[in-house]
Coordinates of C-alpha atoms in Angstrom, one line a residue:
X1 CA -22.6 13.5 48.4
X2 CA -25.1 16.5 49.3
X3 CA -22.3 19.0 49.6
X4 CA -21.0 18.1 46.3
X5 CA -24.5 18.5 44.9
X6 CA -25.0 21.8 46.3
X7 CA -21.6 23.0 44.9
X8 CA -22.7 21.7 41.5
X9 CA -26.0 23.7 41.6
X10 CA -24.0 26.9 42.5
X11 CA -21.6 26.3 39.6
X12 CA -24.4 25.7 37.2
X13 CA -26.3 28.8 38.6
X14 CA -23.0 30.9 38.1
X15 CA -22.7 29.7 34.4
X16 CA -26.3 30.6 33.9
X17 CA -25.8 34.1 35.1
X18 CA -22.7 34.6 33.0
X19 CA -24.1 33.0 29.9
X20 CA -27.6 34.3 29.9
X21 CA -27.3 38.2 30.2
X22 CA -31.0 38.4 30.7
X23 CA -31.9 35.7 28.3
X24 CA -32.9 32.2 29.5
X25 CA -30.5 29.4 28.6
X26 CA -32.8 26.5 28.9
X27 CA -30.1 23.8 28.7
X28 CA -27.9 25.3 31.5
X29 CA -31.1 25.9 33.6
X30 CA -32.4 22.4 33.2
X31 CA -29.0 21.0 34.0
X32 CA -29.0 23.0 37.2
X33 CA -32.4 21.8 38.0
X34 CA -31.5 18.3 37.4
X35 CA -28.9 18.6 40.1
X36 CA -31.1 20.7 42.4
X37 CA -33.7 17.9 42.3
X38 CA -31.4 15.9 44.6
X39 CA -30.8 18.7 47.1
X40 CA -33.0 19.8 49.9
X41 CA -35.3 22.7 49.4
X42 CA -34.9 25.6 51.7
X43 CA -38.5 26.6 51.3
X44 CA -41.6 25.6 49.4
X45 CA -41.4 29.0 47.4
X46 CA -37.8 28.0 46.1
X47 CA -39.3 24.6 44.8
X48 CA -42.2 26.6 43.1
X49 CA -39.8 28.8 41.5
X50 CA -37.9 25.8 40.2
X51 CA -41.1 24.3 38.8
X52 CA -41.8 27.6 37.1
X53 CA -38.4 27.7 35.6
X54 CA -38.8 24.1 34.2
X55 CA -42.1 25.3 32.7
X56 CA -40.5 28.4 31.3
X57 CA -37.8 26.3 29.8
X58 CA -40.5 24.1 28.2
X59 CA -42.5 27.1 26.8
X60 CA -39.2 28.7 25.4
X61 CA -38.2 25.4 23.7
X62 CA -41.8 25.2 22.2
X63 CA -41.3 28.8 20.7
X64 CA -38.1 27.9 19.0
X65 CA -38.4 28.5 15.1
X66 CA -38.9 25.3 13.1
X67 CA -35.8 23.8 11.5
X68 CA -33.4 21.0 12.0
X69 CA -32.7 21.0 15.8
X70 CA -30.1 18.9 17.3
X71 CA -31.2 16.0 19.3
X72 CA -30.4 17.9 22.5
X73 CA -32.4 20.9 21.3
X74 CA -35.3 18.5 20.3
X75 CA -35.3 17.0 23.7
X76 CA -35.3 20.0 25.7
X77 CA -39.2 20.1 26.0
X78 CA -39.3 16.6 27.2
X79 CA -36.4 17.1 29.5
X80 CA -38.2 20.1 31.0
X81 CA -41.3 18.2 31.5
X82 CA -39.4 15.3 33.1
X83 CA -37.8 17.8 35.5
X84 CA -41.1 19.4 36.2
X85 CA -42.7 16.1 37.1
X86 CA -39.8 15.1 39.2
X87 CA -40.1 18.5 41.1
X88 CA -43.8 18.3 41.6
X89 CA -43.5 14.8 42.9
X90 CA -45.7 13.0 40.3
X91 CA -43.0 10.4 39.6
X92 CA -42.7 9.6 43.3
X93 CA -46.4 9.9 44.1
X94 CA -48.0 7.4 46.4
X95 CA -51.0 6.9 43.8
X96 CA -50.0 4.4 41.3
X97 CA -52.4 6.3 38.6
X98 CA -50.6 9.5 39.4
X99 CA -47.3 7.8 38.7
X100 CA -48.5 6.1 35.6
X101 CA -50.0 9.4 34.1
X102 CA -46.8 11.2 34.8
X103 CA -44.6 8.5 33.0
X104 CA -47.1 8.4 30.2
X105 CA -46.9 12.2 29.8
X106 CA -43.1 12.3 29.8
X107 CA -42.8 9.3 27.5
X108 CA -45.2 10.8 25.2
X109 CA -43.0 14.1 25.2
X110 CA -39.9 12.3 24.4
X111 CA -41.6 10.3 21.7
X112 CA -43.0 13.4 20.1
X113 CA -39.6 15.2 20.2
X114 CA -37.7 12.5 18.5
X115 CA -40.4 11.4 16.1
X116 CA -39.3 13.3 13.0
X117 CA -35.6 13.1 13.6
X118 CA -33.0 10.6 12.5
X119 CA -31.7 9.5 16.0
X120 CA -28.5 7.6 16.2
X121 CA -28.2 5.0 18.8
X122 CA -25.3 7.1 20.5
X123 CA -27.7 10.2 20.6
X124 CA -30.5 8.1 22.2
X125 CA -28.0 6.7 24.5
X126 CA -26.9 10.2 25.7
X127 CA -30.5 10.9 26.7
X128 CA -31.2 7.7 28.3
X129 CA -27.9 7.7 30.2
X130 CA -28.8 11.0 31.7
X131 CA -32.2 9.7 33.0
X132 CA -30.5 6.4 34.2
X133 CA -28.1 8.6 36.1
X134 CA -31.0 10.5 37.8
X135 CA -32.5 7.1 38.7
X136 CA -29.2 5.9 40.3
X137 CA -29.1 9.3 42.3
X138 CA -32.7 8.9 43.5
X139 CA -32.1 5.2 44.5
X140 CA -28.8 6.3 46.3
X141 CA -30.9 8.9 48.2
X142 CA -33.4 6.2 49.2
X143 CA -30.7 4.1 50.5
X144 CA -29.4 6.9 52.8
X145 CA -32.9 8.4 53.7
X146 CA -35.3 5.3 53.4
X147 CA -38.1 7.3 51.7
X148 CA -40.7 5.5 49.8
X149 CA -41.1 8.5 47.4
X150 CA -37.5 8.4 46.4
X151 CA -37.6 4.6 45.9
X152 CA -40.8 5.2 43.5
X153 CA -39.1 7.9 41.7
X154 CA -36.2 5.8 41.1
X155 CA -38.3 3.0 39.7
X156 CA -40.4 5.4 37.5
X157 CA -37.1 6.8 36.0
X158 CA -35.8 3.3 35.6
X159 CA -39.2 2.5 33.6
X160 CA -38.7 5.6 31.5
X161 CA -35.3 4.4 30.7
X162 CA -36.4 0.9 29.6
X163 CA -39.4 2.4 27.7
X164 CA -37.0 4.9 25.7
X165 CA -34.4 2.1 25.1
X166 CA -35.7 -1.3 25.5
X167 CA -32.5 -2.9 24.9
X168 CA -31.1 -1.8 28.1
X169 CA -33.4 -4.3 29.8
X170 CA -34.7 -2.8 33.1
X171 CA -37.4 -2.6 35.5
X172 CA -40.8 -2.1 34.0
X173 CA -43.4 -3.6 36.1
X174 CA -46.4 -5.5 34.3
X175 CA -48.7 -2.6 35.7
X176 CA -46.5 0.0 33.8
X177 CA -46.3 -2.1 30.8
X178 CA -50.0 -2.1 30.6
X179 CA -50.1 1.6 30.9
X180 CA -48.1 2.0 27.7
X181 CA -49.6 -0.9 25.7
X182 CA -46.1 -2.0 24.8
X183 CA -45.1 1.2 23.0
X184 CA -41.5 2.1 22.6
X185 CA -39.6 5.0 21.2

């Protein structure tokens, strides 16, 4: 699995280089970072660089001129924040408070991003399916590596899926429900 992930990261990086021509393509960069989350980091500097790129994507999306963005464009800021929190380890932190804070921050970002748009069920499904897929990848890594942080990350991603789309059912613990006062997108 790891070899396939590394090849995917390389493919996204090549696409970024070809498309961007000096300009940041936040969509491609975030797709690459999503896959890169699941690969080992060669150095702390590379991981810090990935966090900085996620922050840069979020800032670039925030500076987009107002208008009628697509759902994908509207969600870029929230996607970038989610990736940033996955990269910095907040979603898998040992501290319950840190995990709740990160989950709440990301949930608020998605809620704010989608608040003034008409979102069809299939559009929301697209966002949620991507997050669910990440949760499954983190769970698979935990099965292979037996790391509590991976397990906690997978669970938090599952919680986010359920909070964004309650009809999916899921794995929101009572502690996490209290942190969100029953809010749903």
